[in-house]
């Protein structure tokens, strides 16, 4: 009987190594030579923020590879040992031997199909990694505003997925055709566990813990313990005391070595009823413990998949609000082009620090343009300042006379004094 | 019977030996090892080139979810993404207040949608209804829409209709826009071959784009809304502002609790000029931003310092000092406060 050489993952290896060398080359070549250097460095800096964008599909791919490898290993070694059993057995009849071997052949055929499919999936996933690298590389001066638009949509989809607004995420991704650039598929894994936890069931979440046992152990995660504690509490709530104790013996005791205090606290709920007034234990029975579990799950999930712990939207919002926040934003005549003229934005910006600048930047009250060396500021006799451009235009239309738009003071263009501000 | 038994037993032994030779498990192992090297190198490369933790500068404050969701829903509606916005409001359940935005902007997108199929009626109606306010804002939008309609009629080849249209609608604009109207009248001569005439550029679709932009701009203006979505403006500012903050945090290792309570960012963040909405004066001597208590003062040489710097350098007005930029003698009592 001939055994065909197994389809191995070397196809993927080649793809991965070339992908890796492109990573280091991506940033310098991302922008064409025609872009001014300050814009170039600003763009390079903003590209460096995209770690999550590349890491998530990679972690997903790695997981698939490892799982496929484990399946292959298990099946193959099982078949080999079965063959050995049949060969070594002295009592086996010819017919039984043939039967046994035939079943092994069909097992191997099943494995081959599975491996082929697994290889296809792996290829798709590594193509996705590649596509994202290409996307980062594709930005240049011409398509910059569109590329930024796509980035903005990616940030919104990330927010939707984390908040479990899956339909909106999908609609948004489809409408801008960015399905490849966002993690809809990865979050499907989270959906099951999150929905179940919201329904006060720990099953899928526990299954997820089992799937990722080794990695959770490496990061010393106690999430599984927390799930078990909650199940225990539910048994106590239902007054199933005997089952609760058995449950604790089986599932909670192993965690006693590392988390004794917590274990003891929860075990003590046996002594109290679920409607206890004692605050220390009352809080354990509250439904918001389940919300806490949902948040915990999400944090563990994000960590495992290479995502930031906070939504990208929040991170950029905080930075943006702070960078824009000046005391003048809160005045009544703040221009409506400033986001911080809006009530909602002001509320969000309240606890955030003000922006800081090291160089003066002056904006003409009339034209809203910058007053710099090409359009210097000029000072009226009453101390009010406007841009040369605006004042010249006003003087030309009014026989050399200037009227201050804020105070009504009238003077001559010749009465103005130039201010030199660096 | 016995010989056949021996046969198949030796076949089986042969099989077992062959399997051991081929050693599929070792093959699998070997392939996986090769792959593992790449699987370890790639994330390391990623972490070196990219910033692995961009939440280092994040303050641990709870963003009020209803507020954020309202902002997002308003954004969807003002950008015309009504379907996405509706789906979001259903899923988020705490952004109902943004529905007001939907009713406001539906009108705009109906007009824009119509214009996509070259139908100017809704836009004309709106411009006529808001004609006074548009003129107040110095916008010639109404004339521009008439302009497009005029060219459209002319393209169909009916010169008389175009002339009638011009007579009805252009008169009120004659005062300020005579030159443009004259140009349009010139088109009448070429009614059936505009694309060959000197006025061929009027057929370009970019004219429609310009009017679309102006329509959007004026629509937002009259509603008291900004032209740019405030959410996309803030995020764009955040993308520019985050790298210097992160750089600072790598230096500020171990002082995270200080960062959580600062009143002002510890490092300057220079944004592009489209984000500069307010004048900020920074005294060149102290590098501090001016405030109401410490306003910018103009010296007789034309240079500007903040009040505290002038007081310090003149010892509270008791002596003259030299301007740090030019060696002019400055008398602090002659300095004037500036208002930007």
XYZ file of C-alpha atoms in Angstrom:
762
model
C 0.000 0.000 0.000
C 1.479 3.294 -0.999
C 1.061 6.314 1.188
C 0.983 9.585 -0.684
C 3.265 12.297 0.655
C 1.248 14.429 3.044
C 0.330 17.923 1.930
C 2.458 20.044 4.194
C 2.461 23.723 4.939
C 5.599 24.686 3.066
C 3.536 26.697 0.595
C 2.596 28.925 3.473
C 6.183 29.186 4.686
C 7.328 30.820 1.497
C 4.468 33.282 1.670
C 5.263 34.134 5.267
C 8.962 34.763 4.753
C 8.402 37.089 1.810
C 5.692 38.850 3.767
C 8.085 39.355 6.637
C 10.790 40.964 4.549
C 8.221 43.314 3.073
C 7.276 44.591 6.520
C 10.603 46.257 7.066
C 10.546 47.673 3.552
C 6.966 48.930 3.742
C 7.403 52.125 5.669
C 10.154 53.855 3.701
C 8.623 53.012 0.339
C 5.086 53.837 1.375
C 5.186 57.405 0.170
C 6.453 58.661 -3.170
C 9.378 61.048 -3.431
C 7.226 63.966 -4.466
C 5.719 64.439 -1.012
C 7.243 67.237 1.101
C 9.363 65.836 3.879
C 7.206 67.090 6.771
C 4.109 65.459 5.302
C 6.191 62.344 4.695
C 7.357 62.090 8.278
C 3.857 62.819 9.547
C 2.495 60.050 7.345
C 5.214 57.615 8.422
C 4.432 58.327 12.054
C 0.741 57.725 11.500
C 1.458 54.428 9.706
C 3.381 53.253 12.762
C 0.102 53.314 14.666
C -1.241 50.414 12.605
C 0.142 47.491 14.605
C -3.295 46.041 15.341
C -4.188 46.196 11.651
C -1.418 43.735 10.796
C -1.233 41.720 13.992
C -4.830 40.525 14.158
C -4.959 38.600 10.856
C -1.563 37.134 11.667
C -2.653 35.821 15.066
C -5.750 34.411 13.407
C -3.577 32.684 10.803
C -1.207 31.326 13.442
C -4.116 29.856 15.354
C -5.414 28.113 12.239
C -1.983 26.678 11.432
C -1.500 25.338 14.937
C -4.979 23.804 15.026
C -4.548 22.154 11.618
C -1.170 20.803 12.612
C -2.529 19.331 15.818
C -5.356 17.605 13.943
C -2.954 16.160 11.402
C -0.568 14.957 14.083
C -3.312 13.310 16.089
C -4.878 11.506 13.157
C -1.609 10.313 11.686
C -0.229 8.980 14.931
C -3.538 7.273 15.664
C -3.484 5.560 12.271
C 0.134 4.470 12.686
C -0.506 2.930 16.072
C -3.614 1.170 14.734
C -1.526 -0.335 11.947
C 1.037 -1.443 14.487
C -1.710 -3.055 16.568
C -3.013 -4.990 13.601
C 0.463 -6.058 12.517
C 1.494 -7.182 16.002
C -1.663 -9.054 16.869
C -1.283 -12.800 16.462
C -4.893 -13.761 16.717
C -6.391 -11.536 14.084
C -8.084 -13.162 11.101
C -7.429 -12.106 7.565
C -10.888 -10.681 7.128
C -10.654 -8.651 10.298
C -7.294 -7.342 9.242
C -8.665 -6.270 5.873
C -11.624 -4.582 7.559
C -9.356 -2.753 9.945
C -7.019 -1.567 7.237
C -9.893 -0.441 5.028
C -11.250 1.733 7.806
C -7.782 3.198 8.288
C -7.586 4.030 4.600
C -10.866 5.899 4.712
C -9.644 7.708 7.806
C -6.580 8.824 5.942
C -8.666 9.915 3.006
C -10.785 11.991 5.360
C -7.634 13.488 6.790
C -6.398 14.357 3.312
C -9.615 16.207 2.555
C -9.412 18.043 5.836
C -5.815 19.011 5.244
C -6.598 20.269 1.762
C -9.365 22.419 3.105
C -7.155 23.550 5.953
C -4.475 24.510 3.481
C -6.981 26.533 1.477
C -8.068 28.391 4.600
C -4.465 29.034 5.582
C -3.743 30.409 2.144
C -6.706 32.758 2.303
C -5.603 33.987 5.684
C -2.038 34.603 4.641
C -3.331 36.392 1.548
C -5.283 38.634 3.901
C -2.080 39.461 5.790
C -0.478 40.305 2.489
C -3.420 42.408 1.357
C -3.192 44.513 4.488
C 0.517 45.082 4.029
C -0.180 46.125 0.461
C -2.842 48.506 1.672
C -0.378 50.247 3.973
C 2.140 50.420 1.185
C -0.368 51.875 -1.252
C -0.716 55.286 0.362
C 0.826 58.263 -1.417
C 0.266 61.965 -1.959
C -2.424 61.473 -4.613
C -4.728 59.101 -2.785
C -3.999 60.443 0.693
C -7.443 61.855 1.443
C -9.205 58.723 0.226
C -6.795 56.514 2.148
C -7.458 58.557 5.282
C -11.172 58.141 4.683
C -10.734 54.377 4.572
C -8.725 54.521 7.782
C -11.522 56.477 9.435
C -14.047 53.829 8.347
C -11.767 51.061 9.685
C -11.663 52.818 13.025
C -15.475 53.026 13.075
C -15.887 49.338 12.166
C -13.467 48.398 14.951
C -15.667 50.340 17.388
C -18.847 48.668 16.133
C -17.379 45.176 16.467
C -16.124 45.778 19.990
C -19.474 47.159 21.102
C -21.166 44.103 19.525
C -23.021 46.188 16.926
C -22.342 43.473 14.359
C -24.947 44.446 11.787
C -23.757 48.026 11.636
C -20.166 46.830 11.337
C -21.042 44.622 8.409
C -23.139 47.284 6.683
C -20.411 49.864 7.062
C -17.705 47.494 5.821
C -19.763 46.401 2.839
C -20.771 49.916 1.845
C -17.132 50.974 1.613
C -15.899 47.602 0.333
C -13.334 47.248 3.099
C -14.281 43.748 4.278
C -10.695 42.565 3.817
C -9.346 45.363 5.948
C -11.510 44.763 8.993
C -11.883 41.852 11.405
C -15.518 40.795 10.926
C -14.602 37.107 10.890
C -12.442 37.227 14.006
C -15.197 38.870 15.999
C -17.676 36.158 14.985
C -15.747 33.943 17.397
C -16.367 36.438 20.151
C -20.034 36.873 19.314
C -21.082 33.439 20.538
C -19.453 33.792 23.916
C -20.581 37.398 24.391
C -24.200 36.665 23.480
C -24.242 33.670 25.833
C -22.747 35.651 28.708
C -25.335 38.355 28.159
C -27.907 35.556 28.555
C -26.180 34.467 31.756
C -24.712 31.294 30.286
C -21.051 30.428 30.606
C -20.942 27.494 28.165
C -19.438 29.075 25.028
C -17.076 31.207 27.079
C -15.758 28.100 28.827
C -15.378 26.384 25.465
C -13.341 29.359 24.296
C -11.127 29.040 27.362
C -10.564 25.372 26.606
C -9.649 26.177 22.997
C -7.071 28.697 24.104
C -5.953 26.932 27.250
C -2.195 27.091 26.739
C -2.066 30.765 25.820
C -4.343 31.791 28.660
C -2.168 29.836 31.045
C 0.936 31.579 29.714
C -0.556 34.974 30.452
C -1.650 33.736 33.900
C -5.243 34.527 33.110
C -7.836 33.782 35.765
C -10.769 34.255 33.470
C -11.798 30.593 33.516
C -11.748 30.751 37.309
C -14.058 33.754 37.236
C -16.480 31.914 34.969
C -16.488 28.934 37.309
C -17.077 31.213 40.296
C -20.098 32.689 38.595
C -21.562 29.252 37.873
C -21.059 28.391 41.508
C -22.882 31.535 42.578
C -25.777 30.669 40.275
C -26.028 27.252 41.931
C -26.094 28.916 45.333
C -28.725 31.344 44.101
C -30.895 28.411 43.009
C -30.271 26.892 46.469
C -28.697 23.807 44.878
C -26.224 23.554 47.732
C -25.134 19.953 47.236
C -24.460 20.471 43.559
C -22.673 23.685 44.368
C -20.307 21.899 46.706
C -19.645 19.134 44.195
C -19.067 21.743 41.543
C -16.635 23.592 43.777
C -14.722 20.404 44.532
C -14.335 19.644 40.845
C -13.816 23.026 39.245
C -12.870 25.576 41.884
C -10.467 23.612 44.056
C -7.703 23.459 41.414
C -7.549 27.250 41.501
C -7.237 27.350 45.258
C -3.469 27.299 45.179
C -3.208 30.611 43.365
C -6.459 32.399 44.207
C -7.317 31.278 47.681
C -8.771 34.523 48.998
C -11.192 34.888 46.137
C -12.178 31.260 46.415
C -12.862 31.613 50.105
C -14.942 34.732 49.587
C -17.185 33.065 47.055
C -17.428 29.806 48.966
C -18.776 31.760 51.925
C -21.865 32.620 49.917
C -22.990 29.117 50.839
C -23.612 30.446 54.292
C -25.714 33.350 53.023
C -28.829 33.290 50.926
C -28.891 35.066 47.594
C -31.078 37.784 49.110
C -28.542 38.567 51.794
C -28.217 42.138 52.921
C -24.578 41.793 53.836
C -22.963 44.092 51.271
C -19.792 42.088 50.852
C -21.746 39.120 49.580
C -24.745 40.921 48.173
C -22.626 42.356 45.415
C -21.654 38.864 44.241
C -25.289 38.070 43.484
C -25.967 41.151 41.434
C -26.662 40.823 37.704
C -23.916 43.289 36.888
C -21.430 40.555 37.708
C -22.401 39.165 34.323
C -21.608 42.515 32.675
C -18.250 42.348 34.370
C -17.706 38.879 32.882
C -18.569 40.201 29.414
C -15.969 42.937 29.819
C -13.411 40.452 31.118
C -13.995 38.154 28.186
C -13.560 40.998 25.748
C -10.289 42.051 27.379
C -8.911 38.495 27.255
C -10.082 38.158 23.663
C -8.438 41.409 22.597
C -5.168 40.487 24.299
C -5.049 37.092 22.633
C -5.709 38.489 19.182
C -3.206 41.334 19.227
C -5.773 44.123 19.566
C -5.602 47.203 21.735
C -7.646 46.952 24.930
C -9.557 50.136 24.144
C -11.463 50.788 20.925
C -9.317 52.615 18.362
C -12.016 55.260 18.188
C -11.612 56.143 21.861
C -7.844 56.300 21.603
C -7.912 58.688 18.651
C -10.808 60.696 20.084
C -8.918 61.343 23.294
C -5.778 62.403 21.466
C -7.745 64.577 19.047
C -9.879 66.281 21.675
C -6.814 67.127 23.737
C -4.899 68.391 20.740
C -7.811 70.674 19.829
C -8.746 71.791 23.326
C -8.027 75.451 24.089
C -9.777 77.762 26.557
C -11.165 79.704 23.587
C -13.176 76.692 22.409
C -15.616 77.169 25.247
C -16.448 80.782 24.479
C -19.795 81.601 22.932
C -18.387 82.969 19.692
C -16.233 79.932 19.014
C -16.396 79.189 15.303
C -18.701 76.291 14.509
C -15.976 74.702 12.370
C -14.242 73.790 15.628
C -15.585 70.409 16.810
C -15.305 71.669 20.373
C -18.002 74.231 19.717
C -20.439 71.316 19.976
C -21.974 70.374 23.285
C -21.285 66.638 22.949
C -17.626 67.161 22.174
C -17.239 69.626 24.995
C -18.657 67.092 27.433
C -16.218 64.440 26.268
C -13.297 66.856 26.446
C -14.016 68.039 29.991
C -11.679 65.672 31.863
C -8.969 65.830 29.207
C -5.860 68.028 29.246
C -5.550 71.196 27.201
C -3.359 71.322 24.138
C 0.082 72.799 24.227
C 1.885 74.760 21.555
C 5.420 76.030 21.434
C 4.946 78.395 18.520
C 2.449 81.166 18.088
C -0.241 80.463 15.525
C -2.523 83.391 14.818
C -5.831 83.238 12.977
C -7.370 86.327 11.404
C -10.799 87.066 12.870
C -12.089 88.191 9.478
C -10.712 85.659 6.987
C -10.030 82.761 9.373
C -6.668 82.368 7.657
C -3.280 82.080 9.299
C -1.398 85.304 9.854
C 2.227 84.520 9.059
C 5.173 86.222 7.379
C 3.346 86.199 4.029
C 0.216 87.690 5.516
C 1.435 89.495 8.619
C -0.799 90.714 11.431
C -1.483 94.431 11.704
C -2.525 96.291 14.846
C -5.264 98.897 15.035
C -5.024 101.855 17.414
C -7.329 100.012 19.839
C -5.077 96.932 20.019
C -7.244 94.678 17.863
C -5.311 92.654 15.294
C -6.278 91.490 11.786
C -4.438 90.091 8.768
C -2.844 92.364 6.181
C -4.925 90.690 3.471
C -8.231 91.426 5.161
C -7.296 94.985 6.068
C -5.971 95.812 2.598
C -9.167 94.531 1.008
C -11.245 96.553 3.432
C -9.204 99.705 2.780
C -9.471 99.326 -0.993
C -13.255 99.141 -0.803
C -13.568 102.034 1.615
C -11.231 104.811 0.520
C -8.381 103.742 2.751
C -10.565 103.563 5.857
C -10.638 100.601 8.255
C -13.564 99.697 10.527
C -12.837 97.245 13.307
C -15.514 94.528 12.979
C -15.586 93.909 16.704
C -15.532 97.414 18.170
C -16.640 99.624 15.277
C -13.597 101.878 15.607
C -12.752 103.661 12.352
C -9.217 104.583 11.382
C -6.969 104.922 8.344
C -4.967 102.120 6.817
C -1.929 104.289 7.404
C -2.584 104.255 11.160
C -1.906 100.543 11.342
C 1.275 99.101 12.826
C 2.779 95.810 11.729
C 3.456 93.242 14.433
C 6.352 90.805 14.115
C 5.496 87.475 15.634
C 7.592 84.410 14.994
C -4.466 -22.292 4.734
C -1.405 -21.787 6.857
C 0.727 -20.344 4.090
C -1.880 -17.672 3.334
C -1.945 -16.759 6.998
C 1.786 -16.288 6.967
C 1.506 -14.244 3.790
C -0.807 -11.602 5.121
C 0.992 -11.460 8.425
C 4.239 -10.743 6.659
C 2.408 -8.142 4.530
C 1.284 -6.458 7.702
C 4.771 -6.538 9.146
C 6.048 -5.082 5.885
C 3.430 -2.312 6.159
C 4.395 -1.455 9.684
C 8.048 -1.287 8.719
C 7.317 0.925 5.703
C 5.359 3.315 7.882
C 8.259 3.569 10.256
C 10.591 4.341 7.368
C 8.400 7.032 5.855
C 7.855 8.423 9.347
C 5.053 10.824 8.520
C 5.117 12.302 11.997
C 8.678 13.442 11.544
C 7.807 14.972 8.195
C 4.977 16.914 9.773
C 7.253 17.976 12.589
C 9.928 19.145 10.195
C 7.562 21.203 8.082
C 6.066 22.773 11.172
C 9.499 23.654 12.534
C 10.366 25.576 9.384
C 7.084 27.410 9.544
C 7.538 28.142 13.228
C 10.679 30.134 12.563
C 8.739 32.484 10.305
C 5.822 32.545 12.727
C 8.126 33.873 15.404
C 10.084 36.292 13.224
C 7.079 38.073 11.698
C 5.447 39.397 14.889
C 8.898 40.414 16.136
C 9.406 42.416 12.948
C 5.966 43.941 13.380
C 6.715 45.001 16.917
C 9.962 46.585 15.872
C 8.583 48.588 12.968
C 5.181 49.477 14.393
C 4.185 50.771 17.783
C 2.853 47.692 19.621
C 0.848 49.635 22.186
C -0.832 52.832 21.093
C -2.990 53.010 24.200
C -0.020 54.026 26.339
C -1.175 57.637 26.312
C -4.777 56.725 27.083
C -6.389 58.231 30.123
C -8.485 55.817 32.155
C -11.676 57.798 32.010
C -14.946 56.291 30.972
C -16.187 57.736 27.746
C -19.911 58.219 28.167
C -21.294 55.698 25.705
C -24.549 57.525 24.844
C -22.585 60.673 24.005
C -20.122 58.846 21.780
C -22.945 56.943 20.080
C -24.882 60.144 19.472
C -21.809 61.680 17.915
C -21.361 58.666 15.664
C -25.026 58.553 14.645
C -25.010 62.286 13.865
C -21.927 61.717 11.767
C -23.586 58.982 9.714
C -26.605 61.160 9.034
C -24.708 64.282 8.074
C -22.571 62.237 5.668
C -25.696 60.823 4.035
C -25.214 57.244 5.287
C -28.852 56.936 6.324
C -29.092 53.168 6.165
C -25.999 52.645 8.271
C -27.183 55.329 10.671
C -30.574 53.705 11.135
C -29.010 50.289 11.680
C -26.666 51.816 14.235
C -29.437 53.562 16.156
C -31.339 50.268 16.377
C -28.329 48.360 17.656
C -26.941 51.014 19.975
C -30.280 51.946 21.529
C -28.889 55.024 23.265
C -28.403 57.384 20.352
C -32.007 58.377 19.651
C -31.209 62.070 19.972
C -29.266 61.988 16.715
C -32.463 61.408 14.760
C -32.871 65.176 14.621
C -29.760 65.270 12.459
C -31.386 62.823 10.082
C -34.355 65.054 9.369
C -32.084 68.054 8.897
C -29.790 66.418 6.394
C -32.304 64.342 4.494
C -33.201 67.434 2.525
C -29.615 67.969 1.472
C -29.117 64.441 0.259
C -32.378 64.446 -1.626
C -31.091 67.472 -3.512
C -27.691 65.879 -4.107
C -29.269 62.625 -5.236
C -31.418 64.527 -7.720
C -28.386 66.384 -9.011
C -26.632 63.089 -9.637
C -29.297 62.381 -12.232
C -28.936 65.955 -13.466
C -32.198 67.077 -11.916
C -31.898 70.574 -10.496
C -35.485 71.147 -9.373
C -35.087 70.440 -5.637
C -31.909 72.516 -5.500
C -33.553 75.407 -7.327
C -36.482 75.331 -4.965
C -34.280 75.334 -1.908
C -32.060 78.101 -3.229
C -35.083 80.234 -4.030
C -36.559 79.659 -0.573
C -33.288 80.681 1.059
C -32.305 83.306 -1.461
C -32.015 86.163 1.023
C -29.880 84.305 3.516
C -27.613 83.098 0.725
C -27.084 86.646 -0.500
C -26.382 87.738 3.080
C -23.618 85.173 3.289
C -22.196 86.457 0.043
C -22.913 83.233 -1.799
C -23.823 83.185 -5.494
C -25.149 79.662 -5.246
C -28.543 80.485 -6.685
C -27.034 81.987 -9.808
C -24.727 79.023 -10.214
C -27.614 76.587 -10.106
C -29.465 78.673 -12.689
C -26.273 78.625 -14.728
C -26.235 74.825 -14.772
C -29.893 74.652 -15.639
C -29.353 77.116 -18.446
C -26.515 75.074 -19.961
C -28.602 71.933 -19.588
C -31.491 73.471 -21.545
C -29.088 74.739 -24.149
C -27.540 71.316 -24.566
C -30.921 69.930 -25.477
C -30.779 72.369 -28.349
C -33.738 74.577 -27.546
C -32.333 78.046 -27.779
C -35.654 79.777 -27.254
C -36.348 77.949 -24.053
C -32.890 78.829 -22.817
C -33.429 82.471 -23.631
C -36.759 82.469 -21.846
C -35.119 80.850 -18.841
C -32.408 83.447 -18.798
C -34.901 86.287 -18.985
C -36.920 84.929 -16.068
C -34.074 84.087 -13.746
C -30.936 86.060 -14.419
C -32.290 89.564 -14.056
C -32.075 89.713 -10.279
C -28.383 88.904 -10.385
C -27.477 91.459 -12.994
C -26.233 93.911 -10.388
C -23.317 91.894 -9.071
C -22.674 89.271 -11.703
C -22.987 91.024 -15.024
C -19.805 89.551 -16.475
C -20.909 86.018 -15.837
C -24.359 86.616 -17.273
C -22.832 88.099 -20.379
C -20.741 84.974 -20.810
C -23.827 82.828 -20.543
C -25.607 84.938 -23.108
C -22.689 84.353 -25.437
C -23.413 80.620 -25.236
C -26.684 81.192 -26.995
C -24.793 81.644 -30.215
C -23.449 78.119 -30.043
C -26.546 76.365 -28.800
C -26.145 73.307 -30.983
C -22.387 72.986 -30.943
C -21.319 74.016 -27.473
C -18.645 71.361 -27.339
C -16.843 73.023 -30.242
C -17.305 76.536 -28.975
C -15.034 78.583 -26.710
C -17.575 77.722 -24.004
C -16.914 73.992 -24.125
C -15.637 74.012 -20.564
C -19.164 74.768 -19.386
C -20.132 71.231 -20.331
C -17.550 69.722 -18.029
C -18.972 67.655 -15.165
C -16.615 69.437 -12.765
C -19.039 72.347 -12.880
C -21.599 70.097 -11.318
C -19.088 69.048 -8.651
C -18.332 72.664 -7.802
C -22.002 73.472 -7.418
C -22.554 70.322 -5.356
C -19.794 71.411 -2.991
C -21.086 74.949 -2.738
C -24.610 73.668 -2.127
C -23.386 71.406 0.682
C -21.305 74.179 2.151
C -24.153 76.702 2.156
C -26.659 74.158 3.391
C -24.487 73.410 6.417
C -23.813 77.109 6.876
C -27.500 78.010 7.029
C -28.154 75.209 9.497
C -25.389 76.463 11.761
C -23.445 73.273 11.161
C -19.780 72.928 10.308
C -18.832 71.848 6.794
C -16.518 69.074 7.954
C -17.991 66.370 10.125
C -16.734 67.186 13.649
C -16.086 63.500 14.286
C -13.827 63.023 11.278
C -12.061 66.307 12.068
C -11.379 65.199 15.643
C -10.154 61.757 14.579
C -7.893 63.312 11.934
C -6.501 65.618 14.616
C -6.031 62.587 16.864
C -4.061 60.728 14.222
C -1.720 63.709 13.922
C -1.561 64.305 17.646
C -1.057 60.773 18.923
C 2.535 60.022 17.770
C 4.207 62.838 19.770
C 2.177 61.847 22.842
C 3.246 58.212 22.527
C 6.852 59.267 22.079
C 6.574 61.236 25.287
C 5.102 58.273 27.136
C 8.051 56.051 26.265
C 10.274 58.586 28.000
C 7.857 59.015 30.871
C 8.082 55.395 32.010
C 6.854 54.892 35.528
C 5.111 58.239 35.804
C 1.787 57.092 34.430
C -0.162 58.418 37.431
C 1.148 61.920 36.781
C -0.048 61.693 33.224
C -3.566 60.769 34.381
C -4.037 64.052 36.191
C -2.260 66.637 34.052
C -4.207 69.740 33.143
C -2.269 70.437 29.985
C -0.477 68.158 27.583
C 3.173 67.944 28.548
C 4.452 68.061 24.988
C 3.506 70.449 22.195
C 1.361 68.932 19.479
C 1.595 70.757 16.161
C -1.427 70.107 13.982
C -1.945 71.036 10.355
C -3.298 74.497 9.804
C -6.829 73.281 9.018
C -7.112 72.415 12.727
C -6.094 75.869 13.897
C -9.386 77.451 14.889
C -8.141 79.898 17.482
C -5.228 82.257 17.780
C -2.626 81.008 20.176
C 0.136 83.347 21.217
C 3.236 81.831 22.778
C 5.625 84.210 24.440
C 9.027 83.686 22.801
C 10.779 84.270 26.124
C 8.814 82.025 28.503
C 7.329 79.645 25.903
C 4.043 79.939 27.766
C 0.676 80.484 26.141
C -0.912 83.860 26.814
C -4.003 84.037 29.045
C -6.423 86.762 30.105
C -4.183 87.560 33.036
C -1.055 87.465 30.936
C -1.956 88.974 27.550
C 0.366 89.635 24.599
C 1.800 93.150 24.501
C 3.095 95.007 21.459
C 6.399 96.790 21.965
C 7.370 99.942 20.094
C 9.720 97.960 17.825
C 6.850 95.788 16.574
C 7.827 92.651 18.475
C 5.439 91.045 20.935
C 6.025 89.609 24.404
C 3.628 88.537 27.109
C 2.890 90.962 29.947
C 4.723 89.005 32.623
C 7.895 88.906 30.533
C 7.761 92.654 30.015
C 7.189 93.240 33.722
C 10.109 91.024 34.591
C 12.498 92.567 32.101
C 11.537 96.101 33.059
C 11.596 95.300 36.769
C 7.888 96.166 37.045
C 8.118 99.257 34.965
C 11.017 100.824 36.811
C 13.500 100.731 33.965
C 13.807 100.357 30.204
C 15.063 97.152 28.671
C 16.284 95.912 25.314
C 13.925 93.882 23.142
C 15.324 90.328 22.873
C 14.890 90.360 19.074
C 16.199 93.766 18.035
C 18.296 95.975 20.233
C 15.610 98.670 20.579
C 15.129 100.289 23.961
C 11.663 99.550 25.268
C 9.648 101.535 27.752
C 7.107 99.181 29.335
C 4.491 101.902 29.768
C 4.423 102.378 25.994
C 3.508 98.754 25.365
C -0.039 98.076 24.116
C -2.175 95.035 24.797
C -3.096 93.030 21.708
C -6.391 91.282 21.014
C -6.364 88.640 18.311
